[in-house]
Amino acid sequence: MANIYIGLMSGTSADSIDCATLDLSSDEIKIIDCKNFEIPNSLREDIIKSSQSEKIEKELIDNLNFRMAEALIFAVKETLNKLKIKAKDVMAIGSHGQTIKHEPRLTIPYTLQIGDPQKISDELKITTVGNFRDDDIKAGGEGAPLTPIFHERIFGIDKKQKVVVNIGGITNITALQSSEVIGFDTGPGNCLMDYWCRVHNMGEYDDNGSWASKGTINQSLLAKMMSDEYFTLKYPKSTGPDYFNHEWIKKNLAELSDEISAEDVQATLLQVTVISLIESINLIQPINEDIYLCGGGVHNKFLCSEIDKQTKARVKTTLDLGIDPDYLEAICFGWFAKQRIENKKFNLNKITGSKGEVYLGKIYEPSK
Ligand SMILES: Nc1ncnc2c1ncn2[C@@H]1O[C@H](COP(=O)(O)OP(=O)(O)O)[C@@H](O)[C@H]1O
Ligand SMILES: [Mg+2]
């Protein structure tokens, strides 16, 4: 009997739910199925609104926690039906949850992912692992990024130096060196461009970056944005859409006297993503090793061509390493579920800054 695990990922973009079904019977990671599920519109709007507000009422958190869990449960039910897999044959679900807040540098640091894992576990009668970032934060870490551990596991086997770049709402990089793994959030990925599109009725995102490609970079705005403290922080570091959001764009614009067209702002925001990423890579990986992109950003052709233009390294996607760039994170959280069920701990000191070894995730057994 196969050891089936399911990974659920909804990242910071709130664009959709990625679901990966894996057979982890052996050390090999066998991918049975990957599928994307919609987040209902009203839920998505409420998620985006809350992740941008400074304070969220407890009632609203409970409400979102419930509704997101329902959406995740739906994704798993559909998947099990399609694949004709019984719930009792799934060893565990690894559900990352939807990030609403990520505040690792407050006096009392915290991170909040919604999509109640206990409800998922109870309704599906499948052991669910969730809240993957809490213990790392408790151990003094940033709680993010966690994926470098998995990148090392699947892409580090050949021992070749390479950089993996996940361009989701936020961008995070993993530099796989021969001796160690470095990983951190470089700054915004698609989130600022997405916000700007929504505000200007250009859709949920800038398809292929075509809007940005029509604009002209505004150099004073670019300099202003790139002077943000986050970009000067040394790694380990992590961030979220509660920092890089519409307010952040407005604050930067308000400090300039220039009249800047919406199109030029979009062109400039795309450069902020590109430059913060390229500068981070140059900092840790001065040798020009291959760069493997993943996350929704790989579909933004203009963004990818700008990254390619600004580095001497060869820019590819993780498909060249055999993994669909849209599902790498969902696969990762399925694999994390197995690690947690087997009580494996990880040392993320070089990545998140946490001390000692930590568990990634809490186990939620179905209530009797
Ligand atoms: N065709 C496309 N053109 C431009 N951007 C795209 C395209 N497809 C997806 N994206 C971007 O990818 C984002 C989703 O990326 P994803 O990796 O799922 O992020 P997260 O992990 O934060 O959920 C979308 O919000 C959008 O900005
Ligand atoms: Mg997503």
PDB file of N, CA and C in Angstrom, residues 180-273:
ATOM      1  N   GLU A 180      26.706  24.439   2.484  1.00  0.00           N
ATOM      2  CA  GLU A 180      25.597  24.898   3.322  1.00  0.00           C
ATOM      3  C   GLU A 180      24.441  25.430   2.464  1.00  0.00           C
ATOM      4  N   VAL A 181      23.329  25.633   3.141  1.00  0.00           N
ATOM      5  CA  VAL A 181      22.150  26.166   2.451  1.00  0.00           C
ATOM      6  C   VAL A 181      21.821  27.529   3.050  1.00  0.00           C
ATOM      7  N   ILE A 182      21.633  28.495   2.185  1.00  0.00           N
ATOM      8  CA  ILE A 182      21.205  29.812   2.672  1.00  0.00           C
ATOM      9  C   ILE A 182      19.851  30.090   2.040  1.00  0.00           C
ATOM     10  N   GLY A 183      18.946  30.647   2.813  1.00  0.00           N
ATOM     11  CA  GLY A 183      17.652  30.976   2.239  1.00  0.00           C
ATOM     12  C   GLY A 183      17.018  32.130   2.970  1.00  0.00           C
ATOM     13  N   PHE A 184      16.382  33.014   2.252  1.00  0.00           N
ATOM     14  CA  PHE A 184      15.654  34.122   2.889  1.00  0.00           C
ATOM     15  C   PHE A 184      14.699  34.777   1.894  1.00  0.00           C
ATOM     16  N   ASP A 185      13.817  35.618   2.420  1.00  0.00           N
ATOM     17  CA  ASP A 185      12.906  36.376   1.567  1.00  0.00           C
ATOM     18  C   ASP A 185      13.641  37.606   1.053  1.00  0.00           C
ATOM     19  N   THR A 186      13.651  37.776  -0.263  1.00  0.00           N
ATOM     20  CA  THR A 186      14.389  38.931  -0.813  1.00  0.00           C
ATOM     21  C   THR A 186      13.529  40.188  -0.815  1.00  0.00           C
ATOM     22  N   GLY A 187      12.210  40.013  -0.724  1.00  0.00           N
ATOM     23  CA  GLY A 187      11.291  41.162  -0.753  1.00  0.00           C
ATOM     24  C   GLY A 187      10.039  40.779  -1.519  1.00  0.00           C
ATOM     25  N   PRO A 188       9.399  41.768  -2.154  1.00  0.00           N
ATOM     26  CA  PRO A 188       8.161  41.452  -2.861  1.00  0.00           C
ATOM     27  C   PRO A 188       8.407  40.546  -4.060  1.00  0.00           C
ATOM     28  N   GLY A 189       7.413  39.733  -4.365  1.00  0.00           N
ATOM     29  CA  GLY A 189       7.436  38.979  -5.619  1.00  0.00           C
ATOM     30  C   GLY A 189       6.396  39.616  -6.513  1.00  0.00           C
ATOM     31  N   ASN A 190       5.203  39.009  -6.518  1.00  0.00           N
ATOM     32  CA  ASN A 190       4.110  39.559  -7.334  1.00  0.00           C
ATOM     33  C   ASN A 190       3.180  40.467  -6.547  1.00  0.00           C
ATOM     34  N   CYS A 191       3.314  40.484  -5.209  1.00  0.00           N
ATOM     35  CA  CYS A 191       2.253  41.098  -4.401  1.00  0.00           C
ATOM     36  C   CYS A 191       2.016  42.574  -4.724  1.00  0.00           C
ATOM     37  N   LEU A 192       3.089  43.343  -4.889  1.00  0.00           N
ATOM     38  CA  LEU A 192       2.877  44.777  -5.136  1.00  0.00           C
ATOM     39  C   LEU A 192       2.248  45.002  -6.509  1.00  0.00           C
ATOM     40  N   MET A 193       2.719  44.250  -7.493  1.00  0.00           N
ATOM     41  CA  MET A 193       2.146  44.372  -8.840  1.00  0.00           C
ATOM     42  C   MET A 193       0.679  43.956  -8.836  1.00  0.00           C
ATOM     43  N   ASP A 194       0.374  42.902  -8.078  1.00  0.00           N
ATOM     44  CA  ASP A 194      -1.020  42.442  -7.980  1.00  0.00           C
ATOM     45  C   ASP A 194      -1.913  43.539  -7.367  1.00  0.00           C
ATOM     46  N   TYR A 195      -1.445  44.134  -6.256  1.00  0.00           N
ATOM     47  CA  TYR A 195      -2.239  45.192  -5.608  1.00  0.00           C
ATOM     48  C   TYR A 195      -2.511  46.320  -6.582  1.00  0.00           C
ATOM     49  N   TRP A 196      -1.446  46.725  -7.274  1.00  0.00           N
ATOM     50  CA  TRP A 196      -1.546  47.878  -8.171  1.00  0.00           C
ATOM     51  C   TRP A 196      -2.517  47.578  -9.327  1.00  0.00           C
ATOM     52  N   CYS A 197      -2.512  46.369  -9.799  1.00  0.00           N
ATOM     53  CA  CYS A 197      -3.455  45.957 -10.848  1.00  0.00           C
ATOM     54  C   CYS A 197      -4.882  46.056 -10.351  1.00  0.00           C
ATOM     55  N   ARG A 198      -5.101  45.537  -9.152  1.00  0.00           N
ATOM     56  CA  ARG A 198      -6.471  45.538  -8.600  1.00  0.00           C
ATOM     57  C   ARG A 198      -6.984  46.947  -8.433  1.00  0.00           C
ATOM     58  N   VAL A 199      -6.130  47.808  -7.885  1.00  0.00           N
ATOM     59  CA  VAL A 199      -6.538  49.186  -7.631  1.00  0.00           C
ATOM     60  C   VAL A 199      -6.902  49.890  -8.947  1.00  0.00           C
ATOM     61  N   HIS A 200      -6.249  49.515 -10.023  1.00  0.00           N
ATOM     62  CA  HIS A 200      -6.484  50.186 -11.311  1.00  0.00           C
ATOM     63  C   HIS A 200      -7.342  49.366 -12.264  1.00  0.00           C
ATOM     64  N   ASN A 201      -8.097  48.437 -11.673  1.00  0.00           N
ATOM     65  CA  ASN A 201      -9.011  47.600 -12.470  1.00  0.00           C
ATOM     66  C   ASN A 201      -8.337  46.927 -13.660  1.00  0.00           C
ATOM     67  N   MET A 202      -7.131  46.482 -13.439  1.00  0.00           N
ATOM     68  CA  MET A 202      -6.408  45.800 -14.517  1.00  0.00           C
ATOM     69  C   MET A 202      -6.434  44.280 -14.296  1.00  0.00           C
ATOM     70  N   GLY A 203      -7.363  43.830 -13.451  1.00  0.00           N
ATOM     71  CA  GLY A 203      -7.462  42.394 -13.191  1.00  0.00           C
ATOM     72  C   GLY A 203      -6.739  42.008 -11.911  1.00  0.00           C
ATOM     73  N   GLU A 204      -6.686  40.718 -11.655  1.00  0.00           N
ATOM     74  CA  GLU A 204      -6.081  40.215 -10.410  1.00  0.00           C
ATOM     75  C   GLU A 204      -4.562  40.262 -10.469  1.00  0.00           C
ATOM     76  N   TYR A 205      -4.012  40.185 -11.675  1.00  0.00           N
ATOM     77  CA  TYR A 205      -2.552  40.297 -11.832  1.00  0.00           C
ATOM     78  C   TYR A 205      -2.231  40.807 -13.227  1.00  0.00           C
ATOM     79  N   ASP A 206      -0.992  41.196 -13.420  1.00  0.00           N
ATOM     80  CA  ASP A 206      -0.546  41.783 -14.684  1.00  0.00           C
ATOM     81  C   ASP A 206      -0.117  40.641 -15.615  1.00  0.00           C
ATOM     82  N   ASP A 207      -1.061  40.217 -16.449  1.00  0.00           N
ATOM     83  CA  ASP A 207      -0.820  39.033 -17.273  1.00  0.00           C
ATOM     84  C   ASP A 207       0.435  39.226 -18.143  1.00  0.00           C
ATOM     85  N   ASN A 208       1.373  38.340 -17.940  1.00  0.00           N
ATOM     86  CA  ASN A 208       2.655  38.385 -18.665  1.00  0.00           C
ATOM     87  C   ASN A 208       3.478  39.645 -18.423  1.00  0.00           C
ATOM     88  N   GLY A 209       3.033  40.459 -17.489  1.00  0.00           N
ATOM     89  CA  GLY A 209       3.746  41.714 -17.221  1.00  0.00           C
ATOM     90  C   GLY A 209       3.566  42.716 -18.344  1.00  0.00           C
ATOM     91  N   SER A 210       2.486  42.537 -19.130  1.00  0.00           N
ATOM     92  CA  SER A 210       2.361  43.380 -20.331  1.00  0.00           C
ATOM     93  C   SER A 210       2.087  44.840 -19.968  1.00  0.00           C
ATOM     94  N   TRP A 211       1.344  45.048 -18.861  1.00  0.00           N
ATOM     95  CA  TRP A 211       1.095  46.441 -18.448  1.00  0.00           C
ATOM     96  C   TRP A 211       2.420  47.094 -18.028  1.00  0.00           C
ATOM     97  N   ALA A 212       3.167  46.374 -17.194  1.00  0.00           N
ATOM     98  CA  ALA A 212       4.460  46.909 -16.729  1.00  0.00           C
ATOM     99  C   ALA A 212       5.384  47.193 -17.921  1.00  0.00           C
ATOM    100  N   SER A 213       5.324  46.339 -18.931  1.00  0.00           N
ATOM    101  CA  SER A 213       6.255  46.495 -20.062  1.00  0.00           C
ATOM    102  C   SER A 213       5.950  47.744 -20.882  1.00  0.00           C
ATOM    103  N   LYS A 214       4.725  48.267 -20.731  1.00  0.00           N
ATOM    104  CA  LYS A 214       4.370  49.486 -21.483  1.00  0.00           C
ATOM    105  C   LYS A 214       4.817  50.758 -20.749  1.00  0.00           C
ATOM    106  N   GLY A 215       5.101  50.620 -19.456  1.00  0.00           N
ATOM    107  CA  GLY A 215       5.464  51.797 -18.667  1.00  0.00           C
ATOM    108  C   GLY A 215       6.959  52.087 -18.715  1.00  0.00           C
ATOM    109  N   THR A 216       7.321  53.237 -18.165  1.00  0.00           N
ATOM    110  CA  THR A 216       8.738  53.611 -18.068  1.00  0.00           C
ATOM    111  C   THR A 216       9.103  53.633 -16.588  1.00  0.00           C
ATOM    112  N   ILE A 217      10.244  53.082 -16.267  1.00  0.00           N
ATOM    113  CA  ILE A 217      10.654  53.059 -14.861  1.00  0.00           C
ATOM    114  C   ILE A 217      10.847  54.494 -14.379  1.00  0.00           C
ATOM    115  N   ASN A 218      10.256  54.830 -13.235  1.00  0.00           N
ATOM    116  CA  ASN A 218      10.496  56.151 -12.655  1.00  0.00           C
ATOM    117  C   ASN A 218      11.668  56.009 -11.679  1.00  0.00           C
ATOM    118  N   GLN A 219      12.785  56.633 -12.039  1.00  0.00           N
ATOM    119  CA  GLN A 219      14.024  56.406 -11.285  1.00  0.00           C
ATOM    120  C   GLN A 219      13.941  56.923  -9.853  1.00  0.00           C
ATOM    121  N   SER A 220      13.250  58.088  -9.644  1.00  0.00           N
ATOM    122  CA  SER A 220      13.195  58.566  -8.247  1.00  0.00           C
ATOM    123  C   SER A 220      12.334  57.649  -7.393  1.00  0.00           C
ATOM    124  N   LEU A 221      11.242  57.143  -7.979  1.00  0.00           N
ATOM    125  CA  LEU A 221      10.404  56.213  -7.209  1.00  0.00           C
ATOM    126  C   LEU A 221      11.163  54.909  -6.944  1.00  0.00           C
ATOM    127  N   LEU A 222      11.886  54.456  -7.939  1.00  0.00           N
ATOM    128  CA  LEU A 222      12.654  53.216  -7.782  1.00  0.00           C
ATOM    129  C   LEU A 222      13.693  53.378  -6.654  1.00  0.00           C
ATOM    130  N   ALA A 223      14.406  54.519  -6.685  1.00  0.00           N
ATOM    131  CA  ALA A 223      15.428  54.754  -5.654  1.00  0.00           C
ATOM    132  C   ALA A 223      14.777  54.824  -4.275  1.00  0.00           C
ATOM    133  N   LYS A 224      13.634  55.506  -4.212  1.00  0.00           N
ATOM    134  CA  LYS A 224      12.925  55.654  -2.937  1.00  0.00           C
ATOM    135  C   LYS A 224      12.518  54.271  -2.405  1.00  0.00           C
ATOM    136  N   MET A 225      11.934  53.475  -3.292  1.00  0.00           N
ATOM    137  CA  MET A 225      11.465  52.147  -2.856  1.00  0.00           C
ATOM    138  C   MET A 225      12.635  51.251  -2.473  1.00  0.00           C
ATOM    139  N   MET A 226      13.705  51.312  -3.246  1.00  0.00           N
ATOM    140  CA  MET A 226      14.856  50.445  -2.963  1.00  0.00           C
ATOM    141  C   MET A 226      15.614  50.877  -1.704  1.00  0.00           C
ATOM    142  N   SER A 227      15.313  52.091  -1.208  1.00  0.00           N
ATOM    143  CA  SER A 227      15.987  52.513   0.033  1.00  0.00           C
ATOM    144  C   SER A 227      15.241  51.978   1.264  1.00  0.00           C
ATOM    145  N   ASP A 228      14.171  51.225   1.031  1.00  0.00           N
ATOM    146  CA  ASP A 228      13.416  50.660   2.158  1.00  0.00           C
ATOM    147  C   ASP A 228      14.341  49.823   3.054  1.00  0.00           C
ATOM    148  N   GLU A 229      14.090  49.941   4.338  1.00  0.00           N
ATOM    149  CA  GLU A 229      14.949  49.281   5.320  1.00  0.00           C
ATOM    150  C   GLU A 229      15.056  47.762   5.083  1.00  0.00           C
ATOM    151  N   TYR A 230      13.960  47.155   4.623  1.00  0.00           N
ATOM    152  CA  TYR A 230      13.986  45.692   4.471  1.00  0.00           C
ATOM    153  C   TYR A 230      15.130  45.238   3.571  1.00  0.00           C
ATOM    154  N   PHE A 231      15.370  46.020   2.497  1.00  0.00           N
ATOM    155  CA  PHE A 231      16.392  45.589   1.538  1.00  0.00           C
ATOM    156  C   PHE A 231      17.812  45.709   2.102  1.00  0.00           C
ATOM    157  N   THR A 232      17.956  46.522   3.133  1.00  0.00           N
ATOM    158  CA  THR A 232      19.288  46.683   3.717  1.00  0.00           C
ATOM    159  C   THR A 232      19.544  45.694   4.859  1.00  0.00           C
ATOM    160  N   LEU A 233      18.468  45.058   5.334  1.00  0.00           N
ATOM    161  CA  LEU A 233      18.645  44.087   6.429  1.00  0.00           C
ATOM    162  C   LEU A 233      19.488  42.911   5.960  1.00  0.00           C
ATOM    163  N   LYS A 234      20.306  42.408   6.877  1.00  0.00           N
ATOM    164  CA  LYS A 234      21.078  41.207   6.553  1.00  0.00           C
ATOM    165  C   LYS A 234      20.178  39.981   6.737  1.00  0.00           C
ATOM    166  N   TYR A 235      20.430  38.916   5.976  1.00  0.00           N
ATOM    167  CA  TYR A 235      19.679  37.688   6.245  1.00  0.00           C
ATOM    168  C   TYR A 235      20.240  37.047   7.493  1.00  0.00           C
ATOM    169  N   PRO A 236      19.478  36.196   8.236  1.00  0.00           N
ATOM    170  CA  PRO A 236      18.132  35.723   7.941  1.00  0.00           C
ATOM    171  C   PRO A 236      17.095  36.847   7.997  1.00  0.00           C
ATOM    172  N   LYS A 237      16.180  36.810   7.063  1.00  0.00           N
ATOM    173  CA  LYS A 237      15.082  37.780   7.096  1.00  0.00           C
ATOM    174  C   LYS A 237      13.905  37.235   6.315  1.00  0.00           C
ATOM    175  N   SER A 238      12.715  37.687   6.736  1.00  0.00           N
ATOM    176  CA  SER A 238      11.508  37.259   6.046  1.00  0.00           C
ATOM    177  C   SER A 238      10.487  38.376   6.137  1.00  0.00           C
ATOM    178  N   THR A 239       9.540  38.346   5.219  1.00  0.00           N
ATOM    179  CA  THR A 239       8.550  39.413   5.186  1.00  0.00           C
ATOM    180  C   THR A 239       7.235  38.875   4.662  1.00  0.00           C
ATOM    181  N   GLY A 240       6.244  39.741   4.571  1.00  0.00           N
ATOM    182  CA  GLY A 240       4.925  39.286   4.118  1.00  0.00           C
ATOM    183  C   GLY A 240       4.134  40.410   3.488  1.00  0.00           C
ATOM    184  N   PRO A 241       2.948  40.077   3.017  1.00  0.00           N
ATOM    185  CA  PRO A 241       2.114  41.093   2.367  1.00  0.00           C
ATOM    186  C   PRO A 241       1.537  42.105   3.356  1.00  0.00           C
ATOM    187  N   ASP A 242       1.722  41.835   4.650  1.00  0.00           N
ATOM    188  CA  ASP A 242       1.283  42.844   5.617  1.00  0.00           C
ATOM    189  C   ASP A 242       2.306  43.985   5.660  1.00  0.00           C
ATOM    190  N   TYR A 243       3.492  43.775   5.070  1.00  0.00           N
ATOM    191  CA  TYR A 243       4.483  44.842   4.987  1.00  0.00           C
ATOM    192  C   TYR A 243       4.511  45.426   3.573  1.00  0.00           C
ATOM    193  N   PHE A 244       4.736  44.539   2.589  1.00  0.00           N
ATOM    194  CA  PHE A 244       4.761  45.013   1.203  1.00  0.00           C
ATOM    195  C   PHE A 244       3.346  44.946   0.638  1.00  0.00           C
ATOM    196  N   ASN A 245       2.633  46.063   0.733  1.00  0.00           N
ATOM    197  CA  ASN A 245       1.238  46.074   0.297  1.00  0.00           C
ATOM    198  C   ASN A 245       0.887  47.425  -0.300  1.00  0.00           C
ATOM    199  N   HIS A 246      -0.406  47.628  -0.488  1.00  0.00           N
ATOM    200  CA  HIS A 246      -0.841  48.865  -1.126  1.00  0.00           C
ATOM    201  C   HIS A 246      -0.434  50.098  -0.319  1.00  0.00           C
ATOM    202  N   GLU A 247      -0.491  49.959   1.016  1.00  0.00           N
ATOM    203  CA  GLU A 247      -0.079  51.082   1.872  1.00  0.00           C
ATOM    204  C   GLU A 247       1.383  51.443   1.623  1.00  0.00           C
ATOM    205  N   TRP A 248       2.199  50.412   1.423  1.00  0.00           N
ATOM    206  CA  TRP A 248       3.634  50.619   1.183  1.00  0.00           C
ATOM    207  C   TRP A 248       3.824  51.408  -0.114  1.00  0.00           C
ATOM    208  N   ILE A 249       3.068  51.063  -1.133  1.00  0.00           N
ATOM    209  CA  ILE A 249       3.172  51.782  -2.418  1.00  0.00           C
ATOM    210  C   ILE A 249       2.740  53.236  -2.211  1.00  0.00           C
ATOM    211  N   LYS A 250       1.597  53.403  -1.528  1.00  0.00           N
ATOM    212  CA  LYS A 250       1.063  54.760  -1.320  1.00  0.00           C
ATOM    213  C   LYS A 250       2.032  55.631  -0.532  1.00  0.00           C
ATOM    214  N   LYS A 251       2.638  55.025   0.493  1.00  0.00           N
ATOM    215  CA  LYS A 251       3.586  55.767   1.341  1.00  0.00           C
ATOM    216  C   LYS A 251       4.768  56.256   0.497  1.00  0.00           C
ATOM    217  N   ASN A 252       5.295  55.392  -0.354  1.00  0.00           N
ATOM    218  CA  ASN A 252       6.425  55.769  -1.201  1.00  0.00           C
ATOM    219  C   ASN A 252       6.038  56.845  -2.207  1.00  0.00           C
ATOM    220  N   LEU A 253       4.844  56.707  -2.778  1.00  0.00           N
ATOM    221  CA  LEU A 253       4.399  57.702  -3.765  1.00  0.00           C
ATOM    222  C   LEU A 253       4.194  59.061  -3.104  1.00  0.00           C
ATOM    223  N   ALA A 254       3.654  59.029  -1.867  1.00  0.00           N
ATOM    224  CA  ALA A 254       3.339  60.278  -1.177  1.00  0.00           C
ATOM    225  C   ALA A 254       4.599  61.077  -0.855  1.00  0.00           C
ATOM    226  N   GLU A 255       5.711  60.402  -0.745  1.00  0.00           N
ATOM    227  CA  GLU A 255       6.947  61.099  -0.377  1.00  0.00           C
ATOM    228  C   GLU A 255       7.653  61.709  -1.590  1.00  0.00           C
ATOM    229  N   LEU A 256       7.061  61.553  -2.767  1.00  0.00           N
ATOM    230  CA  LEU A 256       7.658  62.142  -3.976  1.00  0.00           C
ATOM    231  C   LEU A 256       6.730  63.215  -4.524  1.00  0.00           C
ATOM    232  N   SER A 257       7.315  64.230  -5.162  1.00  0.00           N
ATOM    233  CA  SER A 257       6.441  65.266  -5.717  1.00  0.00           C
ATOM    234  C   SER A 257       6.073  64.958  -7.172  1.00  0.00           C
ATOM    235  N   ASP A 258       6.767  63.988  -7.806  1.00  0.00           N
ATOM    236  CA  ASP A 258       6.496  63.679  -9.220  1.00  0.00           C
ATOM    237  C   ASP A 258       5.066  63.186  -9.430  1.00  0.00           C
ATOM    238  N   GLU A 259       4.505  63.528 -10.568  1.00  0.00           N
ATOM    239  CA  GLU A 259       3.239  62.915 -11.012  1.00  0.00           C
ATOM    240  C   GLU A 259       3.632  61.673 -11.799  1.00  0.00           C
ATOM    241  N   ILE A 260       3.253  60.525 -11.335  1.00  0.00           N
ATOM    242  CA  ILE A 260       3.685  59.302 -12.026  1.00  0.00           C
ATOM    243  C   ILE A 260       2.454  58.544 -12.512  1.00  0.00           C
ATOM    244  N   SER A 261       2.464  58.165 -13.764  1.00  0.00           N
ATOM    245  CA  SER A 261       1.301  57.443 -14.300  1.00  0.00           C
ATOM    246  C   SER A 261       1.246  56.044 -13.682  1.00  0.00           C
ATOM    247  N   ALA A 262       0.030  55.472 -13.652  1.00  0.00           N
ATOM    248  CA  ALA A 262      -0.145  54.146 -13.046  1.00  0.00           C
ATOM    249  C   ALA A 262       0.738  53.115 -13.761  1.00  0.00           C
ATOM    250  N   GLU A 263       0.854  53.267 -15.068  1.00  0.00           N
ATOM    251  CA  GLU A 263       1.657  52.348 -15.874  1.00  0.00           C
ATOM    252  C   GLU A 263       3.145  52.408 -15.484  1.00  0.00           C
ATOM    253  N   ASP A 264       3.611  53.643 -15.261  1.00  0.00           N
ATOM    254  CA  ASP A 264       5.019  53.808 -14.869  1.00  0.00           C
ATOM    255  C   ASP A 264       5.264  53.244 -13.455  1.00  0.00           C
ATOM    256  N   VAL A 265       4.256  53.392 -12.595  1.00  0.00           N
ATOM    257  CA  VAL A 265       4.393  52.813 -11.244  1.00  0.00           C
ATOM    258  C   VAL A 265       4.517  51.296 -11.383  1.00  0.00           C
ATOM    259  N   GLN A 266       3.688  50.705 -12.246  1.00  0.00           N
ATOM    260  CA  GLN A 266       3.731  49.254 -12.420  1.00  0.00           C
ATOM    261  C   GLN A 266       5.110  48.811 -12.944  1.00  0.00           C
ATOM    262  N   ALA A 267       5.626  49.566 -13.904  1.00  0.00           N
ATOM    263  CA  ALA A 267       6.959  49.251 -14.459  1.00  0.00           C
ATOM    264  C   ALA A 267       8.010  49.321 -13.350  1.00  0.00           C
ATOM    265  N   THR A 268       7.845  50.285 -12.449  1.00  0.00           N
ATOM    266  CA  THR A 268       8.810  50.484 -11.362  1.00  0.00           C
ATOM    267  C   THR A 268       8.680  49.365 -10.324  1.00  0.00           C
ATOM    268  N   LEU A 269       7.434  48.965 -10.034  1.00  0.00           N
ATOM    269  CA  LEU A 269       7.227  47.889  -9.053  1.00  0.00           C
ATOM    270  C   LEU A 269       7.860  46.583  -9.537  1.00  0.00           C
ATOM    271  N   LEU A 270       7.744  46.339 -10.839  1.00  0.00           N
ATOM    272  CA  LEU A 270       8.354  45.117 -11.378  1.00  0.00           C
ATOM    273  C   LEU A 270       9.875  45.151 -11.176  1.00  0.00           C
ATOM    274  N   GLN A 271      10.439  46.345 -11.352  1.00  0.00           N
ATOM    275  CA  GLN A 271      11.896  46.469 -11.149  1.00  0.00           C
ATOM    276  C   GLN A 271      12.283  46.258  -9.686  1.00  0.00           C
ATOM    277  N   VAL A 272      11.420  46.674  -8.759  1.00  0.00           N
ATOM    278  CA  VAL A 272      11.735  46.482  -7.336  1.00  0.00           C
ATOM    279  C   VAL A 272      11.874  44.972  -7.066  1.00  0.00           C
ATOM    280  N   THR A 273      10.964  44.199  -7.634  1.00  0.00           N
ATOM    281  CA  THR A 273      11.050  42.738  -7.477  1.00  0.00           C
ATOM    282  C   THR A 273      12.344  42.215  -8.090  1.00  0.00           C
TER     283      THR A 273
END
